[in-house]
Amino acid sequence: MSEENKTMITVIHLLGFRTPPNTTFLIFVLFLLLYCLTLCGNLLIITLVSYSKSLHSPMYFFLSQLALADILLATDILPNMLHAFLVENITFISISNCITQLYFFAVSETSECLLLTLMSYDRYLAICKPLHYTMLMNHQFCWITIITSWSLSFLAVLTYTLDISKLQFCGPNIIDHFFCDLDPILQLSCSNTILVQLLVTLSTLLFGFIPFFVIIISYVHIIITIFKIPSISGRQKVFSTCSSHLTVVSIFYSSLIFVYLIPSRGQSLNITKFLALLYTVVTPMLNPIIYSLRNKDLKNVVKRIINNLLELHFHNH
């Protein structure tokens, strides 16, 4: 196609979920509830970790950062989805806004991979190297790794999103998805996308695959150490300290693997959208619930706060 015949597009039509008109409001309320639960749950974890001295440990510090990544992810995806349901799924988004959404989505996913890796390293040290734990996992190390993780996430994603912003897009201007994911955007481009795909592959390898293997290696060592504990109650007690993290890792990586590694030709678009919902909407909401339900320290802090509030209430009356 010659340059003159190419019609450049500046606006994209996101098809989203084509729901029957009589169910649209119900689905809107459901997703609004999910968004509120996500914000409240993750903000609660950040608040509890910040204000409770009993939670001032590396594990909870990393957990509060994970909650921050979940808030970023949910806020990047859900408000646009909610708006789409209100305007009967007729969602138009500019190319620049679409790339911005992709940027913050990729930043939150990248930081989540790195944070889950830090959390698995923390559990590895606590269970396999308990004598060295306080020396290695000190306050300074925690802050350096967190600042590095966030900085790497923002910079790594910036390298390929800047290249995406330089591409020419000539349509069709329709994306059959509920948010601006990488592949649908690149499919609209009439420029050469080899450099972008190369940068994305490199970023995925460095911030997706390598962290995943580090997590697996950490858990292999953790499981070996747990099996060496003679008593069953001792094994259960040690395993309970990392079971919630293992649950979150399993949900997060399994949904990513299904969407991005299993060939899309074998999946219908509806299955892809449903799986994408898992890690963009469901996982950020589930993370604080999983950690709260399976964690005695968090439960105790919440109970203590509720008891203090009740005592204050009865005292005032």
PDB file of N, CA and C in Angstrom, residues 173-263:
ATOM      1  N   ASN A 173      -9.805   0.631  12.817  1.00  0.00           N
ATOM      2  CA  ASN A 173      -9.644   1.243  14.152  1.00  0.00           C
ATOM      3  C   ASN A 173     -10.436   0.528  15.245  1.00  0.00           C
ATOM      4  N   ILE A 174     -10.558  -0.806  15.109  1.00  0.00           N
ATOM      5  CA  ILE A 174     -11.353  -1.581  16.082  1.00  0.00           C
ATOM      6  C   ILE A 174     -10.451  -2.564  16.831  1.00  0.00           C
ATOM      7  N   ILE A 175     -10.569  -2.580  18.175  1.00  0.00           N
ATOM      8  CA  ILE A 175      -9.885  -3.572  19.014  1.00  0.00           C
ATOM      9  C   ILE A 175     -10.962  -4.374  19.745  1.00  0.00           C
ATOM     10  N   ASP A 176     -10.985  -5.681  19.492  1.00  0.00           N
ATOM     11  CA  ASP A 176     -11.987  -6.550  20.148  1.00  0.00           C
ATOM     12  C   ASP A 176     -11.450  -6.992  21.510  1.00  0.00           C
ATOM     13  N   HIS A 177     -11.387  -6.027  22.430  1.00  0.00           N
ATOM     14  CA  HIS A 177     -10.880  -6.281  23.786  1.00  0.00           C
ATOM     15  C   HIS A 177     -11.488  -5.224  24.698  1.00  0.00           C
ATOM     16  N   PHE A 178     -11.294  -5.370  26.022  1.00  0.00           N
ATOM     17  CA  PHE A 178     -11.848  -4.374  26.939  1.00  0.00           C
ATOM     18  C   PHE A 178     -10.780  -3.384  27.418  1.00  0.00           C
ATOM     19  N   PHE A 179      -9.513  -3.604  26.998  1.00  0.00           N
ATOM     20  CA  PHE A 179      -8.462  -2.615  27.282  1.00  0.00           C
ATOM     21  C   PHE A 179      -7.403  -2.691  26.184  1.00  0.00           C
ATOM     22  N   CYS A 180      -6.494  -1.720  26.193  1.00  0.00           N
ATOM     23  CA  CYS A 180      -5.470  -1.636  25.144  1.00  0.00           C
ATOM     24  C   CYS A 180      -4.293  -2.545  25.479  1.00  0.00           C
ATOM     25  N   ASP A 181      -4.376  -3.787  25.048  1.00  0.00           N
ATOM     26  CA  ASP A 181      -3.279  -4.727  25.247  1.00  0.00           C
ATOM     27  C   ASP A 181      -2.289  -4.591  24.088  1.00  0.00           C
ATOM     28  N   LEU A 182      -1.102  -5.169  24.257  1.00  0.00           N
ATOM     29  CA  LEU A 182      -0.022  -4.971  23.287  1.00  0.00           C
ATOM     30  C   LEU A 182      -0.350  -5.504  21.890  1.00  0.00           C
ATOM     31  N   ASP A 183      -0.711  -6.792  21.787  1.00  0.00           N
ATOM     32  CA  ASP A 183      -0.946  -7.398  20.464  1.00  0.00           C
ATOM     33  C   ASP A 183      -2.033  -6.696  19.659  1.00  0.00           C
ATOM     34  N   PRO A 184      -3.214  -6.403  20.260  1.00  0.00           N
ATOM     35  CA  PRO A 184      -4.237  -5.691  19.485  1.00  0.00           C
ATOM     36  C   PRO A 184      -3.759  -4.328  18.953  1.00  0.00           C
ATOM     37  N   ILE A 185      -2.938  -3.609  19.733  1.00  0.00           N
ATOM     38  CA  ILE A 185      -2.426  -2.302  19.277  1.00  0.00           C
ATOM     39  C   ILE A 185      -1.485  -2.489  18.095  1.00  0.00           C
ATOM     40  N   LEU A 186      -0.560  -3.458  18.215  1.00  0.00           N
ATOM     41  CA  LEU A 186       0.419  -3.688  17.141  1.00  0.00           C
ATOM     42  C   LEU A 186      -0.256  -4.156  15.850  1.00  0.00           C
ATOM     43  N   GLN A 187      -1.381  -4.868  15.987  1.00  0.00           N
ATOM     44  CA  GLN A 187      -2.110  -5.334  14.804  1.00  0.00           C
ATOM     45  C   GLN A 187      -2.697  -4.185  13.992  1.00  0.00           C
ATOM     46  N   LEU A 188      -2.892  -3.032  14.636  1.00  0.00           N
ATOM     47  CA  LEU A 188      -3.436  -1.860  13.943  1.00  0.00           C
ATOM     48  C   LEU A 188      -2.356  -1.055  13.223  1.00  0.00           C
ATOM     49  N   SER A 189      -1.095  -1.391  13.501  1.00  0.00           N
ATOM     50  CA  SER A 189       0.001  -0.603  12.938  1.00  0.00           C
ATOM     51  C   SER A 189       0.339  -1.024  11.512  1.00  0.00           C
ATOM     52  N   CYS A 190       0.667  -0.020  10.684  1.00  0.00           N
ATOM     53  CA  CYS A 190       1.128  -0.321   9.327  1.00  0.00           C
ATOM     54  C   CYS A 190       2.627  -0.026   9.200  1.00  0.00           C
ATOM     55  N   SER A 191       3.286   0.195  10.356  1.00  0.00           N
ATOM     56  CA  SER A 191       4.737   0.379  10.383  1.00  0.00           C
ATOM     57  C   SER A 191       5.411  -0.952  10.692  1.00  0.00           C
ATOM     58  N   ASN A 192       6.734  -0.946  10.597  1.00  0.00           N
ATOM     59  CA  ASN A 192       7.506  -2.133  10.949  1.00  0.00           C
ATOM     60  C   ASN A 192       7.571  -2.245  12.481  1.00  0.00           C
ATOM     61  N   THR A 193       7.062  -3.352  13.019  1.00  0.00           N
ATOM     62  CA  THR A 193       6.989  -3.506  14.487  1.00  0.00           C
ATOM     63  C   THR A 193       8.050  -4.465  15.039  1.00  0.00           C
ATOM     64  N   ILE A 194       9.032  -4.835  14.207  1.00  0.00           N
ATOM     65  CA  ILE A 194      10.038  -5.822  14.622  1.00  0.00           C
ATOM     66  C   ILE A 194      10.824  -5.335  15.848  1.00  0.00           C
ATOM     67  N   LEU A 195      11.241  -4.049  15.850  1.00  0.00           N
ATOM     68  CA  LEU A 195      12.008  -3.504  16.968  1.00  0.00           C
ATOM     69  C   LEU A 195      11.189  -3.548  18.266  1.00  0.00           C
ATOM     70  N   VAL A 196       9.915  -3.146  18.155  1.00  0.00           N
ATOM     71  CA  VAL A 196       9.023  -3.160  19.335  1.00  0.00           C
ATOM     72  C   VAL A 196       8.903  -4.579  19.875  1.00  0.00           C
ATOM     73  N   GLN A 197       8.656  -5.545  18.973  1.00  0.00           N
ATOM     74  CA  GLN A 197       8.479  -6.943  19.392  1.00  0.00           C
ATOM     75  C   GLN A 197       9.753  -7.506  20.015  1.00  0.00           C
ATOM     76  N   LEU A 198      10.896  -7.060  19.505  1.00  0.00           N
ATOM     77  CA  LEU A 198      12.187  -7.484  20.052  1.00  0.00           C
ATOM     78  C   LEU A 198      12.380  -6.944  21.472  1.00  0.00           C
ATOM     79  N   LEU A 199      12.047  -5.664  21.668  1.00  0.00           N
ATOM     80  CA  LEU A 199      12.162  -5.032  22.990  1.00  0.00           C
ATOM     81  C   LEU A 199      11.189  -5.663  23.998  1.00  0.00           C
ATOM     82  N   VAL A 200       9.980  -5.968  23.522  1.00  0.00           N
ATOM     83  CA  VAL A 200       8.972  -6.611  24.382  1.00  0.00           C
ATOM     84  C   VAL A 200       9.433  -8.007  24.796  1.00  0.00           C
ATOM     85  N   THR A 201       9.982  -8.764  23.836  1.00  0.00           N
ATOM     86  CA  THR A 201      10.495 -10.118  24.122  1.00  0.00           C
ATOM     87  C   THR A 201      11.617 -10.064  25.150  1.00  0.00           C
ATOM     88  N   LEU A 202      12.528  -9.108  24.981  1.00  0.00           N
ATOM     89  CA  LEU A 202      13.644  -8.936  25.919  1.00  0.00           C
ATOM     90  C   LEU A 202      13.140  -8.581  27.316  1.00  0.00           C
ATOM     91  N   SER A 203      12.163  -7.660  27.359  1.00  0.00           N
ATOM     92  CA  SER A 203      11.566  -7.235  28.629  1.00  0.00           C
ATOM     93  C   SER A 203      10.839  -8.395  29.312  1.00  0.00           C
ATOM     94  N   THR A 204      10.107  -9.191  28.522  1.00  0.00           N
ATOM     95  CA  THR A 204       9.381 -10.355  29.057  1.00  0.00           C
ATOM     96  C   THR A 204      10.350 -11.387  29.633  1.00  0.00           C
ATOM     97  N   LEU A 205      11.466 -11.572  28.934  1.00  0.00           N
ATOM     98  CA  LEU A 205      12.484 -12.525  29.386  1.00  0.00           C
ATOM     99  C   LEU A 205      13.099 -12.066  30.707  1.00  0.00           C
ATOM    100  N   LEU A 206      13.477 -10.773  30.772  1.00  0.00           N
ATOM    101  CA  LEU A 206      14.155 -10.233  31.956  1.00  0.00           C
ATOM    102  C   LEU A 206      13.229 -10.080  33.157  1.00  0.00           C
ATOM    103  N   PHE A 207      11.981  -9.635  32.894  1.00  0.00           N
ATOM    104  CA  PHE A 207      11.084  -9.292  34.006  1.00  0.00           C
ATOM    105  C   PHE A 207       9.897 -10.238  34.162  1.00  0.00           C
ATOM    106  N   GLY A 208       9.819 -11.258  33.299  1.00  0.00           N
ATOM    107  CA  GLY A 208       8.750 -12.245  33.402  1.00  0.00           C
ATOM    108  C   GLY A 208       9.290 -13.635  33.670  1.00  0.00           C
ATOM    109  N   PHE A 209      10.095 -14.146  32.705  1.00  0.00           N
ATOM    110  CA  PHE A 209      10.605 -15.516  32.810  1.00  0.00           C
ATOM    111  C   PHE A 209      11.643 -15.677  33.918  1.00  0.00           C
ATOM    112  N   ILE A 210      12.634 -14.786  33.968  1.00  0.00           N
ATOM    113  CA  ILE A 210      13.685 -14.921  34.989  1.00  0.00           C
ATOM    114  C   ILE A 210      13.097 -14.844  36.405  1.00  0.00           C
ATOM    115  N   PRO A 211      12.231 -13.840  36.719  1.00  0.00           N
ATOM    116  CA  PRO A 211      11.592 -13.843  38.049  1.00  0.00           C
ATOM    117  C   PRO A 211      10.805 -15.126  38.335  1.00  0.00           C
ATOM    118  N   PHE A 212      10.118 -15.648  37.315  1.00  0.00           N
ATOM    119  CA  PHE A 212       9.325 -16.870  37.483  1.00  0.00           C
ATOM    120  C   PHE A 212      10.223 -18.050  37.878  1.00  0.00           C
ATOM    121  N   PHE A 213      11.383 -18.179  37.209  1.00  0.00           N
ATOM    122  CA  PHE A 213      12.317 -19.257  37.540  1.00  0.00           C
ATOM    123  C   PHE A 213      12.940 -19.063  38.920  1.00  0.00           C
ATOM    124  N   VAL A 214      13.193 -17.821  39.301  1.00  0.00           N
ATOM    125  CA  VAL A 214      13.720 -17.532  40.639  1.00  0.00           C
ATOM    126  C   VAL A 214      12.707 -17.974  41.702  1.00  0.00           C
ATOM    127  N   ILE A 215      11.410 -17.683  41.442  1.00  0.00           N
ATOM    128  CA  ILE A 215      10.332 -18.084  42.366  1.00  0.00           C
ATOM    129  C   ILE A 215      10.275 -19.613  42.481  1.00  0.00           C
ATOM    130  N   ILE A 216      10.355 -20.308  41.336  1.00  0.00           N
ATOM    131  CA  ILE A 216      10.306 -21.781  41.340  1.00  0.00           C
ATOM    132  C   ILE A 216      11.484 -22.356  42.129  1.00  0.00           C
ATOM    133  N   ILE A 217      12.700 -21.837  41.862  1.00  0.00           N
ATOM    134  CA  ILE A 217      13.904 -22.315  42.568  1.00  0.00           C
ATOM    135  C   ILE A 217      13.777 -22.065  44.078  1.00  0.00           C
ATOM    136  N   SER A 218      13.265 -20.868  44.445  1.00  0.00           N
ATOM    137  CA  SER A 218      13.064 -20.539  45.868  1.00  0.00           C
ATOM    138  C   SER A 218      12.143 -21.556  46.527  1.00  0.00           C
ATOM    139  N   TYR A 219      11.031 -21.883  45.842  1.00  0.00           N
ATOM    140  CA  TYR A 219      10.049 -22.800  46.429  1.00  0.00           C
ATOM    141  C   TYR A 219      10.526 -24.253  46.454  1.00  0.00           C
ATOM    142  N   VAL A 220      11.396 -24.621  45.518  1.00  0.00           N
ATOM    143  CA  VAL A 220      11.985 -25.965  45.555  1.00  0.00           C
ATOM    144  C   VAL A 220      12.812 -26.096  46.839  1.00  0.00           C
ATOM    145  N   HIS A 221      13.636 -25.078  47.126  1.00  0.00           N
ATOM    146  CA  HIS A 221      14.446 -25.060  48.358  1.00  0.00           C
ATOM    147  C   HIS A 221      13.564 -25.020  49.609  1.00  0.00           C
ATOM    148  N   ILE A 222      12.486 -24.202  49.548  1.00  0.00           N
ATOM    149  CA  ILE A 222      11.563 -24.080  50.693  1.00  0.00           C
ATOM    150  C   ILE A 222      10.899 -25.430  50.992  1.00  0.00           C
ATOM    151  N   ILE A 223      10.412 -26.104  49.942  1.00  0.00           N
ATOM    152  CA  ILE A 223       9.727 -27.404  50.112  1.00  0.00           C
ATOM    153  C   ILE A 223      10.692 -28.463  50.665  1.00  0.00           C
ATOM    154  N   ILE A 224      11.931 -28.470  50.140  1.00  0.00           N
ATOM    155  CA  ILE A 224      12.945 -29.418  50.637  1.00  0.00           C
ATOM    156  C   ILE A 224      13.196 -29.182  52.131  1.00  0.00           C
ATOM    157  N   THR A 225      13.329 -27.905  52.518  1.00  0.00           N
ATOM    158  CA  THR A 225      13.566 -27.544  53.922  1.00  0.00           C
ATOM    159  C   THR A 225      12.383 -27.940  54.800  1.00  0.00           C
ATOM    160  N   ILE A 226      11.151 -27.707  54.297  1.00  0.00           N
ATOM    161  CA  ILE A 226       9.936 -28.058  55.059  1.00  0.00           C
ATOM    162  C   ILE A 226       9.871 -29.570  55.312  1.00  0.00           C
ATOM    163  N   PHE A 227      10.231 -30.374  54.297  1.00  0.00           N
ATOM    164  CA  PHE A 227      10.183 -31.837  54.461  1.00  0.00           C
ATOM    165  C   PHE A 227      11.222 -32.359  55.446  1.00  0.00           C
ATOM    166  N   LYS A 228      12.249 -31.538  55.696  1.00  0.00           N
ATOM    167  CA  LYS A 228      13.280 -31.940  56.664  1.00  0.00           C
ATOM    168  C   LYS A 228      12.837 -31.718  58.113  1.00  0.00           C
ATOM    169  N   ILE A 229      11.754 -30.939  58.290  1.00  0.00           N
ATOM    170  CA  ILE A 229      11.238 -30.678  59.646  1.00  0.00           C
ATOM    171  C   ILE A 229      10.566 -31.957  60.159  1.00  0.00           C
ATOM    172  N   PRO A 230      10.988 -32.458  61.336  1.00  0.00           N
ATOM    173  CA  PRO A 230      10.478 -33.767  61.789  1.00  0.00           C
ATOM    174  C   PRO A 230       8.990 -33.815  62.115  1.00  0.00           C
ATOM    175  N   SER A 231       8.451 -32.789  62.783  1.00  0.00           N
ATOM    176  CA  SER A 231       7.036 -32.862  63.194  1.00  0.00           C
ATOM    177  C   SER A 231       6.095 -32.303  62.119  1.00  0.00           C
ATOM    178  N   ILE A 232       4.907 -32.909  62.011  1.00  0.00           N
ATOM    179  CA  ILE A 232       3.896 -32.483  61.031  1.00  0.00           C
ATOM    180  C   ILE A 232       3.400 -31.078  61.371  1.00  0.00           C
ATOM    181  N   SER A 233       3.197 -30.814  62.673  1.00  0.00           N
ATOM    182  CA  SER A 233       2.716 -29.487  63.094  1.00  0.00           C
ATOM    183  C   SER A 233       3.755 -28.407  62.761  1.00  0.00           C
ATOM    184  N   GLY A 234       5.041 -28.772  62.896  1.00  0.00           N
ATOM    185  CA  GLY A 234       6.127 -27.843  62.551  1.00  0.00           C
ATOM    186  C   GLY A 234       6.126 -27.532  61.076  1.00  0.00           C
ATOM    187  N   ARG A 235       5.919 -28.564  60.238  1.00  0.00           N
ATOM    188  CA  ARG A 235       5.839 -28.389  58.780  1.00  0.00           C
ATOM    189  C   ARG A 235       4.682 -27.470  58.413  1.00  0.00           C
ATOM    190  N   GLN A 236       3.513 -27.738  59.013  1.00  0.00           N
ATOM    191  CA  GLN A 236       2.316 -26.939  58.719  1.00  0.00           C
ATOM    192  C   GLN A 236       2.511 -25.477  59.108  1.00  0.00           C
ATOM    193  N   LYS A 237       3.150 -25.258  60.260  1.00  0.00           N
ATOM    194  CA  LYS A 237       3.383 -23.906  60.759  1.00  0.00           C
ATOM    195  C   LYS A 237       4.289 -23.124  59.801  1.00  0.00           C
ATOM    196  N   VAL A 238       5.367 -23.778  59.342  1.00  0.00           N
ATOM    197  CA  VAL A 238       6.312 -23.125  58.419  1.00  0.00           C
ATOM    198  C   VAL A 238       5.650 -22.893  57.063  1.00  0.00           C
ATOM    199  N   PHE A 239       4.915 -23.905  56.572  1.00  0.00           N
ATOM    200  CA  PHE A 239       4.271 -23.777  55.264  1.00  0.00           C
ATOM    201  C   PHE A 239       3.210 -22.674  55.257  1.00  0.00           C
ATOM    202  N   SER A 240       2.524 -22.508  56.400  1.00  0.00           N
ATOM    203  CA  SER A 240       1.464 -21.483  56.478  1.00  0.00           C
ATOM    204  C   SER A 240       2.006 -20.066  56.255  1.00  0.00           C
ATOM    205  N   THR A 241       3.328 -19.871  56.530  1.00  0.00           N
ATOM    206  CA  THR A 241       3.918 -18.528  56.346  1.00  0.00           C
ATOM    207  C   THR A 241       4.106 -18.174  54.872  1.00  0.00           C
ATOM    208  N   CYS A 242       4.082 -19.190  53.989  1.00  0.00           N
ATOM    209  CA  CYS A 242       4.268 -18.873  52.559  1.00  0.00           C
ATOM    210  C   CYS A 242       3.121 -19.366  51.677  1.00  0.00           C
ATOM    211  N   SER A 243       2.083 -19.963  52.288  1.00  0.00           N
ATOM    212  CA  SER A 243       0.974 -20.515  51.487  1.00  0.00           C
ATOM    213  C   SER A 243       0.193 -19.433  50.744  1.00  0.00           C
ATOM    214  N   SER A 244      -0.026 -18.277  51.398  1.00  0.00           N
ATOM    215  CA  SER A 244      -0.778 -17.198  50.743  1.00  0.00           C
ATOM    216  C   SER A 244      -0.002 -16.637  49.546  1.00  0.00           C
ATOM    217  N   HIS A 245       1.323 -16.498  49.715  1.00  0.00           N
ATOM    218  CA  HIS A 245       2.158 -16.007  48.612  1.00  0.00           C
ATOM    219  C   HIS A 245       2.146 -16.988  47.452  1.00  0.00           C
ATOM    220  N   LEU A 246       2.221 -18.274  47.763  1.00  0.00           N
ATOM    221  CA  LEU A 246       2.202 -19.312  46.729  1.00  0.00           C
ATOM    222  C   LEU A 246       0.867 -19.312  45.975  1.00  0.00           C
ATOM    223  N   THR A 247      -0.221 -19.075  46.679  1.00  0.00           N
ATOM    224  CA  THR A 247      -1.560 -18.998  46.053  1.00  0.00           C
ATOM    225  C   THR A 247      -1.625 -17.824  45.069  1.00  0.00           C
ATOM    226  N   VAL A 248      -1.131 -16.654  45.514  1.00  0.00           N
ATOM    227  CA  VAL A 248      -1.146 -15.450  44.671  1.00  0.00           C
ATOM    228  C   VAL A 248      -0.279 -15.655  43.426  1.00  0.00           C
ATOM    229  N   VAL A 249       0.915 -16.224  43.605  1.00  0.00           N
ATOM    230  CA  VAL A 249       1.832 -16.501  42.485  1.00  0.00           C
ATOM    231  C   VAL A 249       1.163 -17.436  41.476  1.00  0.00           C
ATOM    232  N   SER A 250       0.500 -18.493  41.982  1.00  0.00           N
ATOM    233  CA  SER A 250      -0.153 -19.483  41.111  1.00  0.00           C
ATOM    234  C   SER A 250      -1.240 -18.841  40.256  1.00  0.00           C
ATOM    235  N   ILE A 251      -2.102 -18.027  40.869  1.00  0.00           N
ATOM    236  CA  ILE A 251      -3.194 -17.375  40.137  1.00  0.00           C
ATOM    237  C   ILE A 251      -2.623 -16.396  39.098  1.00  0.00           C
ATOM    238  N   PHE A 252      -1.659 -15.587  39.534  1.00  0.00           N
ATOM    239  CA  PHE A 252      -1.078 -14.544  38.674  1.00  0.00           C
ATOM    240  C   PHE A 252      -0.397 -15.143  37.438  1.00  0.00           C
ATOM    241  N   TYR A 253       0.510 -16.097  37.660  1.00  0.00           N
ATOM    242  CA  TYR A 253       1.281 -16.645  36.542  1.00  0.00           C
ATOM    243  C   TYR A 253       0.461 -17.589  35.661  1.00  0.00           C
ATOM    244  N   SER A 254      -0.457 -18.362  36.249  1.00  0.00           N
ATOM    245  CA  SER A 254      -1.251 -19.280  35.423  1.00  0.00           C
ATOM    246  C   SER A 254      -2.117 -18.522  34.427  1.00  0.00           C
ATOM    247  N   SER A 255      -2.737 -17.405  34.876  1.00  0.00           N
ATOM    248  CA  SER A 255      -3.571 -16.616  33.947  1.00  0.00           C
ATOM    249  C   SER A 255      -2.722 -15.944  32.874  1.00  0.00           C
ATOM    250  N   LEU A 256      -1.521 -15.452  33.235  1.00  0.00           N
ATOM    251  CA  LEU A 256      -0.619 -14.834  32.253  1.00  0.00           C
ATOM    252  C   LEU A 256      -0.159 -15.855  31.212  1.00  0.00           C
ATOM    253  N   ILE A 257       0.188 -17.058  31.689  1.00  0.00           N
ATOM    254  CA  ILE A 257       0.662 -18.117  30.778  1.00  0.00           C
ATOM    255  C   ILE A 257      -0.429 -18.492  29.783  1.00  0.00           C
ATOM    256  N   PHE A 258      -1.670 -18.635  30.273  1.00  0.00           N
ATOM    257  CA  PHE A 258      -2.784 -18.999  29.389  1.00  0.00           C
ATOM    258  C   PHE A 258      -3.032 -17.942  28.320  1.00  0.00           C
ATOM    259  N   VAL A 259      -2.925 -16.671  28.686  1.00  0.00           N
ATOM    260  CA  VAL A 259      -3.221 -15.597  27.731  1.00  0.00           C
ATOM    261  C   VAL A 259      -2.082 -15.380  26.752  1.00  0.00           C
ATOM    262  N   TYR A 260      -0.838 -15.349  27.257  1.00  0.00           N
ATOM    263  CA  TYR A 260       0.271 -14.907  26.403  1.00  0.00           C
ATOM    264  C   TYR A 260       1.135 -16.023  25.821  1.00  0.00           C
ATOM    265  N   LEU A 261       1.115 -17.209  26.399  1.00  0.00           N
ATOM    266  CA  LEU A 261       1.993 -18.270  25.897  1.00  0.00           C
ATOM    267  C   LEU A 261       1.268 -19.351  25.103  1.00  0.00           C
ATOM    268  N   ILE A 262      -0.013 -19.569  25.407  1.00  0.00           N
ATOM    269  CA  ILE A 262      -0.780 -20.546  24.621  1.00  0.00           C
ATOM    270  C   ILE A 262      -1.218 -19.851  23.329  1.00  0.00           C
ATOM    271  N   PRO A 263      -0.952 -20.454  22.171  1.00  0.00           N
ATOM    272  CA  PRO A 263      -1.279 -19.780  20.902  1.00  0.00           C
ATOM    273  C   PRO A 263      -2.722 -19.298  20.853  1.00  0.00           C
TER     274      PRO A 263
END
